[in-house]
PDB file of C-alpha atoms in Angstrom:
ATOM      1  CA  MET A 992     114.917  87.509  94.072  1.00 49.00           C
ATOM      2  CA  GLY A 993     114.225  90.671  92.126  1.00 55.00           C
ATOM      3  CA  GLU A 994     112.285  93.599  93.519  1.00 63.00           C
ATOM      4  CA  ASN A 995     109.578  93.222  90.854  1.00 65.00           C
ATOM      5  CA  THR A 996     109.074  89.554  91.730  1.00 66.00           C
ATOM      6  CA  ASN A 997     108.872  90.519  95.401  1.00 76.00           C
ATOM      7  CA  ARG A 998     106.176  93.101  94.683  1.00 81.00           C
ATOM      8  CA  ARG A 999     104.181  90.701  92.498  1.00 86.00           C
ATOM      9  CA  ALA A1000     104.351  88.049  95.184  1.00 86.00           C
ATOM     10  CA  ILE A1001     103.145  90.478  97.854  1.00 86.00           C
ATOM     11  CA  MET A1002     100.232  91.595  95.681  1.00 88.00           C
ATOM     12  CA  ALA A1003      99.303  88.002  94.774  1.00 88.00           C
ATOM     13  CA  VAL A1004      99.295  86.868  98.401  1.00 88.00           C
ATOM     14  CA  MET A1005      97.301  89.929  99.490  1.00 86.00           C
ATOM     15  CA  VAL A1006      94.600  89.150  96.904  1.00 89.00           C
ATOM     16  CA  CYS A1007      94.565  85.481  97.919  1.00 89.00           C
ATOM     17  CA  ALA A1008      94.395  86.431 101.595  1.00 85.00           C
ATOM     18  CA  VAL A1009      91.280  88.550 101.080  1.00 84.00           C
ATOM     19  CA  LEU A1010      89.722  85.715  99.051  1.00 85.00           C
ATOM     20  CA  TRP A1011      90.485  83.289 101.895  1.00 83.00           C
ATOM     21  CA  GLY A1012      88.023  85.426 103.847  1.00 78.00           C
ATOM     22  CA  PHE A1013      85.331  83.942 101.579  1.00 82.00           C
ATOM     23  CA  TRP A1014      86.265  80.410 102.721  1.00 79.00           C
ATOM     24  CA  TRP A1015      82.787  80.109 104.203  1.00 77.00           C
ATOM     25  CA  LEU A1016      81.288  80.150 100.683  1.00 83.00           C
ATOM     26  CA  PRO A1017      82.469  76.727  99.384  1.00 87.00           C
ATOM     27  CA  VAL A1018      81.914  75.330 102.872  1.00 83.00           C
ATOM     28  CA  SER A1019      78.295  76.539 102.907  1.00 84.00           C
ATOM     29  CA  LEU A1020      77.748  75.170  99.382  1.00 90.00           C
ATOM     30  CA  MET A1021      79.018  71.761 100.466  1.00 90.00           C
ATOM     31  CA  GLU A1022      76.800  71.885 103.541  1.00 87.00           C
ATOM     32  CA  GLY A1023      73.825  72.723 101.326  1.00 89.00           C
ATOM     33  CA  ALA A1024      74.594  69.631  99.251  1.00 90.00           C
ATOM     34  CA  GLY A1025      74.374  67.447 102.362  1.00 89.00           C
ATOM     35  CA  LEU A1026      77.983  67.183 103.603  1.00 88.00           C
ATOM     36  CA  ASN A1027      79.314  68.069 107.047  1.00 82.00           C
ATOM     37  CA  GLY A1028      82.504  68.024 109.117  1.00 80.00           C
ATOM     38  CA  PRO A1029      85.419  66.052 107.620  1.00 87.00           C
ATOM     39  CA  TRP A1030      83.339  65.234 104.526  1.00 89.00           C
ATOM     40  CA  ILE A1031      83.454  68.938 103.592  1.00 88.00           C
ATOM     41  CA  ALA A1032      87.224  69.138 104.022  1.00 87.00           C
ATOM     42  CA  LEU A1033      87.654  65.936 101.999  1.00 90.00           C
ATOM     43  CA  ALA A1034      85.383  67.171  99.194  1.00 91.00           C
ATOM     44  CA  ILE A1035      87.095  70.568  98.957  1.00 89.00           C
ATOM     45  CA  ASN A1036      90.569  69.011  98.835  1.00 89.00           C
ATOM     46  CA  LEU A1037      89.504  66.467  96.208  1.00 91.00           C
ATOM     47  CA  SER A1038      87.822  69.239  94.190  1.00 91.00           C
ATOM     48  CA  SER A1039      91.120  71.117  93.987  1.00 89.00           C
ATOM     49  CA  LEU A1040      92.986  68.104  92.565  1.00 90.00           C
ATOM     50  CA  PRO A1041      92.116  68.711  88.857  1.00 90.00           C
ATOM     51  CA  VAL A1042      93.634  72.193  89.022  1.00 88.00           C
ATOM     52  CA  ALA A1043      96.618  70.866  90.986  1.00 87.00           C
ATOM     53  CA  VAL A1044      97.281  68.198  88.328  1.00 88.00           C
ATOM     54  CA  ALA A1045      96.863  70.735  85.504  1.00 87.00           C
ATOM     55  CA  VAL A1046      99.298  73.181  87.128  1.00 82.00           C
ATOM     56  CA  ALA A1047     101.780  70.381  87.835  1.00 81.00           C
ATOM     57  CA  VAL A1048     101.671  69.243  84.187  1.00 83.00           C
ATOM     58  CA  TRP A1049     101.848  72.772  82.777  1.00 80.00           C
ATOM     59  CA  ALA A1050     104.485  74.213  85.127  1.00 70.00           C
ATOM     60  CA  GLY A1051     106.285  70.988  85.985  1.00 68.00           C
ATOM     61  CA  ALA A1052     106.288  68.958  89.182  1.00 67.00           C
ATOM     62  CA  ARG A1053     109.901  69.496  90.176  1.00 70.00           C
ATOM     63  CA  MET A1054     110.255  68.873  93.909  1.00 71.00           C
ATOM     64  CA  SER A1055     112.819  68.883  96.689  1.00 76.00           C
ATOM     65  CA  GLY A1056     112.582  67.025  99.978  1.00 78.00           C
ATOM     66  CA  ARG A1057     111.865  70.245 101.871  1.00 82.00           C
ATOM     67  CA  ALA A1058     109.161  71.249  99.391  1.00 82.00           C
ATOM     68  CA  VAL A1059     107.409  67.870  99.724  1.00 86.00           C
ATOM     69  CA  LEU A1060     107.401  68.182 103.500  1.00 89.00           C
ATOM     70  CA  GLY A1061     106.307  71.824 103.211  1.00 87.00           C
ATOM     71  CA  GLY A1062     103.403  70.853 100.940  1.00 88.00           C
ATOM     72  CA  ILE A1063     102.315  68.153 103.391  1.00 92.00           C
ATOM     73  CA  MET A1064     102.388  70.619 106.290  1.00 92.00           C
ATOM     74  CA  ILE A1065     100.338  73.188 104.331  1.00 90.00           C
ATOM     75  CA  GLY A1066      97.785  70.559 103.323  1.00 90.00           C
ATOM     76  CA  LEU A1067      97.527  69.546 106.978  1.00 92.00           C
ATOM     77  CA  ALA A1068      97.155  73.203 108.030  1.00 89.00           C
ATOM     78  CA  ILE A1069      94.317  73.893 105.579  1.00 85.00           C
ATOM     79  CA  THR A1070      92.375  70.788 106.595  1.00 89.00           C
ATOM     80  CA  LEU A1071      92.811  71.400 110.320  1.00 88.00           C
ATOM     81  CA  TYR A1072      91.703  75.022 109.925  1.00 82.00           C
ATOM     82  CA  ALA A1073      88.664  73.978 107.888  1.00 80.00           C
ATOM     83  CA  LEU A1074      87.642  71.528 110.610  1.00 83.00           C
ATOM     84  CA  ALA A1075      88.516  73.610 113.673  1.00 79.00           C
ATOM     85  CA  ALA A1076      85.373  75.735 113.494  1.00 67.00           C
ATOM     86  CA  ALA A1077      83.266  72.558 113.485  1.00 67.00           C
ATOM     87  CA  TYR A1078      84.765  71.469 116.791  1.00 72.00           C
ATOM     88  CA  THR A1079      85.129  74.779 118.626  1.00 67.00           C
ATOM     89  CA  ASP A1080      83.885  78.384 118.638  1.00 63.00           C
ATOM     90  CA  PHE A1081      84.763  80.111 115.338  1.00 63.00           C
ATOM     91  CA  ILE A1082      86.283  83.208 116.954  1.00 62.00           C
ATOM     92  CA  ARG A1083      88.480  81.095 119.183  1.00 65.00           C
ATOM     93  CA  ALA A1084      89.579  79.007 116.189  1.00 69.00           C
ATOM     94  CA  VAL A1085      90.598  82.173 114.315  1.00 69.00           C
ATOM     95  CA  LEU A1086      92.516  83.571 117.287  1.00 67.00           C
ATOM     96  CA  LEU A1087      94.389  80.328 117.918  1.00 71.00           C
ATOM     97  CA  PHE A1088      95.236  79.934 114.226  1.00 75.00           C
ATOM     98  CA  TYR A1089      96.538  83.484 114.030  1.00 72.00           C
ATOM     99  CA  LEU A1090      99.179  82.779 116.604  1.00 71.00           C
ATOM    100  CA  ALA A1091     100.893  81.825 113.317  1.00 73.00           C
ATOM    101  CA  PRO A1092     102.728  85.202 113.043  1.00 75.00           C
ATOM    102  CA  ALA A1093     104.338  84.429 116.402  1.00 76.00           C
ATOM    103  CA  TRP A1094     105.347  80.930 115.257  1.00 76.00           C
ATOM    104  CA  SER A1095     106.751  82.289 111.977  1.00 78.00           C
ATOM    105  CA  THR A1096     108.690  84.984 113.817  1.00 77.00           C
ATOM    106  CA  LEU A1097     110.231  82.415 116.178  1.00 80.00           C
ATOM    107  CA  ILE A1098     111.149  80.201 113.212  1.00 80.00           C
ATOM    108  CA  GLU A1099     112.909  83.106 111.503  1.00 76.00           C
ATOM    109  CA  VAL A1100     114.741  84.107 114.688  1.00 78.00           C
ATOM    110  CA  ILE A1101     115.956  80.537 115.360  1.00 79.00           C
ATOM    111  CA  TRP A1102     116.344  79.054 111.875  1.00 77.00           C
ATOM    112  CA  PHE A1103     116.891  82.119 109.674  1.00 72.00           C
ATOM    113  CA  ARG A1104     118.914  84.011 112.303  1.00 74.00           C
ATOM    114  CA  ARG A1105     116.727  87.069 112.207  1.00 71.00           C
ATOM    115  CA  ARG A1106     117.297  89.729 114.861  1.00 76.00           C
ATOM    116  CA  TRP A1107     114.413  90.496 117.216  1.00 75.00           C
ATOM    117  CA  THR A1108     113.795  94.239 116.893  1.00 76.00           C
ATOM    118  CA  ARG A1109     111.216  96.735 118.080  1.00 80.00           C
ATOM    119  CA  PHE A1110     109.533  96.381 114.674  1.00 76.00           C
ATOM    120  CA  VAL A1111     108.984  92.667 115.312  1.00 75.00           C
ATOM    121  CA  SER A1112     107.375  93.432 118.673  1.00 80.00           C
ATOM    122  CA  LEU A1113     105.245  96.210 117.154  1.00 80.00           C
ATOM    123  CA  ALA A1114     103.976  94.038 114.289  1.00 75.00           C
ATOM    124  CA  LEU A1115     103.025  91.184 116.637  1.00 77.00           C
ATOM    125  CA  SER A1116     101.288  93.571 119.030  1.00 80.00           C
ATOM    126  CA  LEU A1117      99.294  95.268 116.260  1.00 77.00           C
ATOM    127  CA  SER A1118      98.239  91.908 114.823  1.00 74.00           C
ATOM    128  CA  PHE A1119      96.937  90.562 118.141  1.00 76.00           C
ATOM    129  CA  VAL A1120      95.200  93.836 119.034  1.00 78.00           C
ATOM    130  CA  GLY A1121      93.512  93.785 115.625  1.00 74.00           C
ATOM    131  CA  ILE A1122      92.203  90.258 116.159  1.00 70.00           C
ATOM    132  CA  LEU A1123      90.944  91.148 119.639  1.00 73.00           C
ATOM    133  CA  LEU A1124      89.155  94.230 118.316  1.00 74.00           C
ATOM    134  CA  ILE A1125      87.481  92.305 115.499  1.00 63.00           C
ATOM    135  CA  SER A1126      86.346  89.654 117.980  1.00 64.00           C
ATOM    136  CA  ARG A1127      85.271  92.505 120.326  1.00 65.00           C
ATOM    137  CA  GLY A1128      87.028  90.681 123.116  1.00 61.00           C
ATOM    138  CA  GLU A1129      84.255  88.092 123.149  1.00 58.00           C
ATOM    139  CA  ILE A1130      86.577  85.137 123.572  1.00 54.00           C
ATOM    140  CA  GLU A1131      85.737  82.562 126.197  1.00 55.00           C
ATOM    141  CA  PHE A1132      88.737  80.489 127.211  1.00 52.00           C
ATOM    142  CA  SER A1133      86.984  78.176 129.627  1.00 53.00           C
ATOM    143  CA  GLY A1134      87.411  74.638 128.390  1.00 50.00           C
ATOM    144  CA  LEU A1135      90.513  75.562 126.368  1.00 48.00           C
ATOM    145  CA  GLY A1136      92.175  72.379 125.176  1.00 53.00           C
ATOM    146  CA  ALA A1137      89.231  70.784 123.371  1.00 67.00           C
ATOM    147  CA  LEU A1138      89.801  68.980 120.063  1.00 73.00           C
ATOM    148  CA  GLY A1139      88.878  72.023 117.969  1.00 75.00           C
ATOM    149  CA  ASP A1140      91.291  74.226 119.921  1.00 76.00           C
ATOM    150  CA  TRP A1141      94.159  71.827 119.249  1.00 82.00           C
ATOM    151  CA  MET A1142      93.172  71.699 115.574  1.00 85.00           C
ATOM    152  CA  ALA A1143      93.281  75.501 115.277  1.00 81.00           C
ATOM    153  CA  LEU A1144      96.570  75.733 117.162  1.00 81.00           C
ATOM    154  CA  GLY A1145      98.081  72.883 115.141  1.00 87.00           C
ATOM    155  CA  SER A1146      96.880  74.489 111.921  1.00 86.00           C
ATOM    156  CA  GLY A1147      98.732  77.740 112.599  1.00 83.00           C
ATOM    157  CA  LEU A1148     101.903  75.906 113.623  1.00 87.00           C
ATOM    158  CA  SER A1149     101.732  73.582 110.593  1.00 90.00           C
ATOM    159  CA  TRP A1150     101.258  76.577 108.304  1.00 86.00           C
ATOM    160  CA  SER A1151     104.279  78.396 109.742  1.00 84.00           C
ATOM    161  CA  ILE A1152     106.502  75.331 109.389  1.00 88.00           C
ATOM    162  CA  GLY A1153     105.211  74.662 105.869  1.00 87.00           C
ATOM    163  CA  VAL A1154     105.892  78.122 104.456  1.00 85.00           C
ATOM    164  CA  ALA A1155     109.336  78.175 106.104  1.00 84.00           C
ATOM    165  CA  LEU A1156     110.209  74.888 104.394  1.00 84.00           C
ATOM    166  CA  LEU A1157     109.009  76.182 101.008  1.00 83.00           C
ATOM    167  CA  PHE A1158     110.973  79.425 101.311  1.00 79.00           C
ATOM    168  CA  ALA A1159     114.131  77.527 102.301  1.00 76.00           C
ATOM    169  CA  GLY A1160     113.669  74.657  99.847  1.00 64.00           C
ATOM    170  CA  ALA A1161     114.890  75.719  96.408  1.00 58.00           C
ATOM    171  CA  ARG A1162     114.571  73.711  93.152  1.00 64.00           C
ATOM    172  CA  ALA A1163     110.866  73.008  93.575  1.00 68.00           C
ATOM    173  CA  SER A1164     107.770  74.028  91.622  1.00 72.00           C
ATOM    174  CA  THR A1165     104.457  75.501  92.680  1.00 77.00           C
ATOM    175  CA  GLY A1166     102.584  72.828  90.694  1.00 78.00           C
ATOM    176  CA  GLY A1167     104.203  69.884  92.453  1.00 81.00           C
ATOM    177  CA  THR A1168     103.732  71.464  95.848  1.00 85.00           C
ATOM    178  CA  PHE A1169     100.088  72.249  95.059  1.00 86.00           C
ATOM    179  CA  LEU A1170      99.503  68.571  94.234  1.00 88.00           C
ATOM    180  CA  VAL A1171     101.189  67.393  97.438  1.00 89.00           C
ATOM    181  CA  ALA A1172      99.198  69.872  99.550  1.00 90.00           C
ATOM    182  CA  ALA A1173      95.843  68.846  98.028  1.00 90.00           C
ATOM    183  CA  LEU A1174      96.543  65.118  98.391  1.00 92.00           C
ATOM    184  CA  SER A1175      97.823  65.397 101.958  1.00 92.00           C
ATOM    185  CA  GLY A1176      94.846  67.580 102.911  1.00 91.00           C
ATOM    186  CA  ALA A1177      92.425  64.974 101.533  1.00 92.00           C
ATOM    187  CA  VAL A1178      94.205  62.146 103.350  1.00 93.00           C
ATOM    188  CA  MET A1179      94.163  64.064 106.624  1.00 90.00           C
ATOM    189  CA  ALA A1180      90.433  64.814 106.260  1.00 90.00           C
ATOM    190  CA  GLY A1181      89.780  61.111 105.721  1.00 90.00           C
ATOM    191  CA  VAL A1182      91.867  60.108 108.735  1.00 89.00           C
ATOM    192  CA  ILE A1183      90.077  62.592 111.006  1.00 86.00           C
ATOM    193  CA  GLY A1184      86.704  61.482 109.654  1.00 86.00           C
ATOM    194  CA  LEU A1185      87.482  57.851 110.479  1.00 87.00           C
ATOM    195  CA  LEU A1186      88.838  58.689 113.915  1.00 85.00           C
ATOM    196  CA  ASP A1187      85.821  60.767 114.960  1.00 78.00           C
ATOM    197  CA  GLY A1188      83.363  58.261 113.480  1.00 80.00           C
ATOM    198  CA  SER A1189      81.732  60.630 110.977  1.00 79.00           C
ATOM    199  CA  MET A1190      82.905  58.494 108.029  1.00 82.00           C
ATOM    200  CA  ALA A1191      82.353  55.139 109.682  1.00 77.00           C
ATOM    201  CA  HIS A1192      78.911  54.566 108.131  1.00 75.00           C
ATOM    202  CA  GLY A1193      79.718  55.191 104.482  1.00 76.00           C
ATOM    203  CA  TRP A1194      78.766  58.060 102.180  1.00 80.00           C
ATOM    204  CA  PRO A1195      76.203  60.545 103.497  1.00 84.00           C
ATOM    205  CA  SER A1196      72.957  61.227 101.681  1.00 85.00           C
ATOM    206  CA  VAL A1197      73.672  64.114  99.300  1.00 87.00           C
ATOM    207  CA  ASP A1198      72.068  66.084  96.489  1.00 89.00           C
ATOM    208  CA  LEU A1199      74.327  64.997  93.612  1.00 89.00           C
ATOM    209  CA  GLY A1200      73.431  67.980  91.428  1.00 91.00           C
ATOM    210  CA  ARG A1201      74.253  70.519  94.120  1.00 92.00           C
ATOM    211  CA  LEU A1202      77.348  68.559  95.130  1.00 92.00           C
ATOM    212  CA  GLY A1203      78.627  68.592  91.546  1.00 93.00           C
ATOM    213  CA  ALA A1204      78.054  72.338  91.218  1.00 93.00           C
ATOM    214  CA  SER A1205      79.748  72.899  94.595  1.00 92.00           C
ATOM    215  CA  ALA A1206      82.726  70.797  93.507  1.00 93.00           C
ATOM    216  CA  VAL A1207      83.144  72.819  90.290  1.00 94.00           C
ATOM    217  CA  PHE A1208      83.070  76.059  92.271  1.00 93.00           C
ATOM    218  CA  ALA A1209      85.510  74.687  94.876  1.00 91.00           C
ATOM    219  CA  CYS A1210      87.831  73.555  92.077  1.00 92.00           C
ATOM    220  CA  GLY A1211      88.175  77.072  90.685  1.00 91.00           C
ATOM    221  CA  PHE A1212      88.150  78.772  94.072  1.00 91.00           C
ATOM    222  CA  MET A1213      90.826  76.546  95.624  1.00 87.00           C
ATOM    223  CA  GLY A1214      92.822  76.546  92.406  1.00 87.00           C
ATOM    224  CA  ILE A1215      93.225  80.325  92.552  1.00 88.00           C
ATOM    225  CA  LEU A1216      93.809  80.444  96.302  1.00 87.00           C
ATOM    226  CA  LEU A1217      96.248  77.570  96.716  1.00 86.00           C
ATOM    227  CA  GLY A1218      98.093  78.286  93.474  1.00 85.00           C
ATOM    228  CA  GLY A1219      98.654  81.958  94.304  1.00 87.00           C
ATOM    229  CA  THR A1220      99.405  81.332  97.969  1.00 88.00           C
ATOM    230  CA  LEU A1221     101.948  78.578  97.317  1.00 86.00           C
ATOM    231  CA  TRP A1222     103.696  80.598  94.613  1.00 86.00           C
ATOM    232  CA  GLY A1223     104.044  83.443  97.112  1.00 85.00           C
ATOM    233  CA  ALA A1224     105.435  81.061  99.726  1.00 83.00           C
ATOM    234  CA  PHE A1225     108.415  80.315  97.472  1.00 82.00           C
ATOM    235  CA  GLN A1226     109.143  84.051  97.067  1.00 83.00           C
ATOM    236  CA  LEU A1227     108.488  85.622 100.475  1.00 82.00           C
ATOM    237  CA  PRO A1228     109.925  85.055 103.962  1.00 81.00           C
ATOM    238  CA  PRO A1229     107.619  83.066 106.294  1.00 79.00           C
ATOM    239  CA  THR A1230     106.712  85.983 108.548  1.00 78.00           C
ATOM    240  CA  VAL A1231     105.748  88.247 105.640  1.00 80.00           C
ATOM    241  CA  MET A1232     103.611  85.427 104.211  1.00 81.00           C
ATOM    242  CA  THR A1233     101.841  84.856 107.514  1.00 78.00           C
ATOM    243  CA  TYR A1234     101.172  88.543 108.170  1.00 76.00           C
ATOM    244  CA  LEU A1235      99.851  89.039 104.640  1.00 81.00           C
ATOM    245  CA  LEU A1236      97.507  86.092 105.056  1.00 79.00           C
ATOM    246  CA  SER A1237      96.107  87.626 108.237  1.00 75.00           C
ATOM    247  CA  LEU A1238      94.298  89.951 105.820  1.00 75.00           C
ATOM    248  CA  GLU A1239      91.943  86.982 105.508  1.00 76.00           C
ATOM    249  CA  ILE A1240      90.324  88.196 108.730  1.00 71.00           C
ATOM    250  CA  ILE A1241      89.444  91.502 107.059  1.00 70.00           C
ATOM    251  CA  GLY A1242      88.066  89.709 103.994  1.00 70.00           C
ATOM    252  CA  GLY A1243      86.018  87.458 106.245  1.00 67.00           C
ATOM    253  CA  VAL A1244      84.602  90.353 108.258  1.00 66.00           C
ATOM    254  CA  PHE A1245      83.626  92.351 105.172  1.00 68.00           C
ATOM    255  CA  SER A1246      82.196  89.381 103.275  1.00 66.00           C
ATOM    256  CA  SER A1247      80.141  88.179 106.246  1.00 61.00           C
ATOM    257  CA  ALA A1248      78.876  91.724 106.841  1.00 63.00           C
ATOM    258  CA  VAL A1249      77.784  92.134 103.211  1.00 65.00           C
ATOM    259  CA  PHE A1250      76.508  88.644 102.419  1.00 63.00           C
ATOM    260  CA  LEU A1251      75.584  87.199 105.811  1.00 57.00           C
ATOM    261  CA  ASP A1252      74.309  90.403 107.422  1.00 59.00           C
ATOM    262  CA  GLU A1253      76.746  90.118 110.345  1.00 57.00           C
ATOM    263  CA  ARG A1254      77.815  93.145 112.339  1.00 60.00           C
ATOM    264  CA  PHE A1255      80.462  95.619 111.210  1.00 60.00           C
ATOM    265  CA  GLY A1256      81.251  98.727 113.220  1.00 66.00           C
ATOM    266  CA  TRP A1257      84.057 100.731 114.820  1.00 68.00           C
ATOM    267  CA  PHE A1258      85.586  97.673 116.503  1.00 69.00           C
ATOM    268  CA  GLU A1259      85.857  95.795 113.210  1.00 63.00           C
ATOM    269  CA  ALA A1260      87.156  98.885 111.391  1.00 68.00           C
ATOM    270  CA  GLY A1261      89.768  99.505 114.107  1.00 74.00           C
ATOM    271  CA  GLY A1262      90.831  95.868 114.002  1.00 70.00           C
ATOM    272  CA  ALA A1263      91.236  96.033 110.227  1.00 68.00           C
ATOM    273  CA  VAL A1264      93.458  99.130 110.563  1.00 76.00           C
ATOM    274  CA  CYS A1265      95.624  97.362 113.181  1.00 76.00           C
ATOM    275  CA  ILE A1266      96.069  94.272 111.013  1.00 71.00           C
ATOM    276  CA  LEU A1267      96.907  96.337 107.930  1.00 72.00           C
ATOM    277  CA  SER A1268      99.399  98.311 110.022  1.00 76.00           C
ATOM    278  CA  ALA A1269     101.001  95.074 111.250  1.00 74.00           C
ATOM    279  CA  VAL A1270     101.418  93.908 107.652  1.00 69.00           C
ATOM    280  CA  LEU A1271     102.991  97.241 106.662  1.00 73.00           C
ATOM    281  CA  VAL A1272     105.395  97.208 109.633  1.00 74.00           C
ATOM    282  CA  GLU A1273     106.494  93.653 108.857  1.00 71.00           C
ATOM    283  CA  VAL A1274     107.050  94.304 105.133  1.00 68.00           C
ATOM    284  CA  LEU A1275     109.086  97.429 105.891  1.00 70.00           C
ATOM    285  CA  ALA A1276     111.076  95.594 108.578  1.00 69.00           C
ATOM    286  CA  GLN A1277     111.922  92.784 106.136  1.00 64.00           C
ATOM    287  CA  ARG A1278     113.308  95.328 103.678  1.00 60.00           C
ATOM    288  CA  GLN A1279     115.764  96.416 106.339  1.00 57.00           C
ATOM    289  CA  THR A1280     116.802  92.949 107.501  1.00 54.00           C
ATOM    290  CA  ARG A1281     116.337  90.232 104.908  1.00 52.00           C
ATOM    291  CA  ALA A1282     115.845  86.793 106.517  1.00 46.00           C
ATOM    292  CA  ARG A1283     117.977  84.055 105.012  1.00 45.00           C
ATOM    293  CA  PRO A1284     117.970  80.309 105.864  1.00 46.00           C
ATOM    294  CA  VAL A1285     120.942  78.809 107.626  1.00 43.00           C
TER     295      VAL A1285
END
């Protein structure tokens, strides 16, 4: 992989990561149209399908076995993360999901034969301190193990496995993987909705006009996010991908402060600096020791 491609991939994933911080926007639009819980995850995944099909047709749908499995794991991760906040406290869901840098690091150490260095320890420490600062330490772990907690934890683990499979699985296209991720995410949302009973009584009462407008917005929004993120996953090692995507937390904090009038102060600013520092440490560390699959 050329240095220019590496830089473009880093920039693309950074932009997508910040935009992931606006994930609440399509969710709130779907809620305003009358959907909730798994129905929202199903609608968002289905809304992204037109873009996924278009990208697959335009760029080709070439796939490998690893890429198919990677796309399924990423689709599962996105759906579980979207639902986790509905079943548990949002801050706890974010913290449990962002154990993903630790999972990705372990995958690289075991599967990619990466050496554990002081830079690895520093990046992990900075990332976790940043999350704790942004949450202001207001994390209640009583009752840990509820359904939403397992969803958030499973989402982070699924994401780490998915991006590792995409990075290791050559001869695959972003378009095909995008399509697999969207379809698997929709299927998983439907399965969860049937299991928890929220889809057992048929379609909910919705405002069709608002739902249509929300679907159009979600189509474009998810098209940009998933397309850019998956392309980056083919170019960048799993740990770099995961650290870059932790910038989502910063995007979420800023967007909620500006648009939802939520708090932003020294704790949030300090947490943002820690997360940015973790990303920088990891990118510099990867330049010194390139991870390669076995």
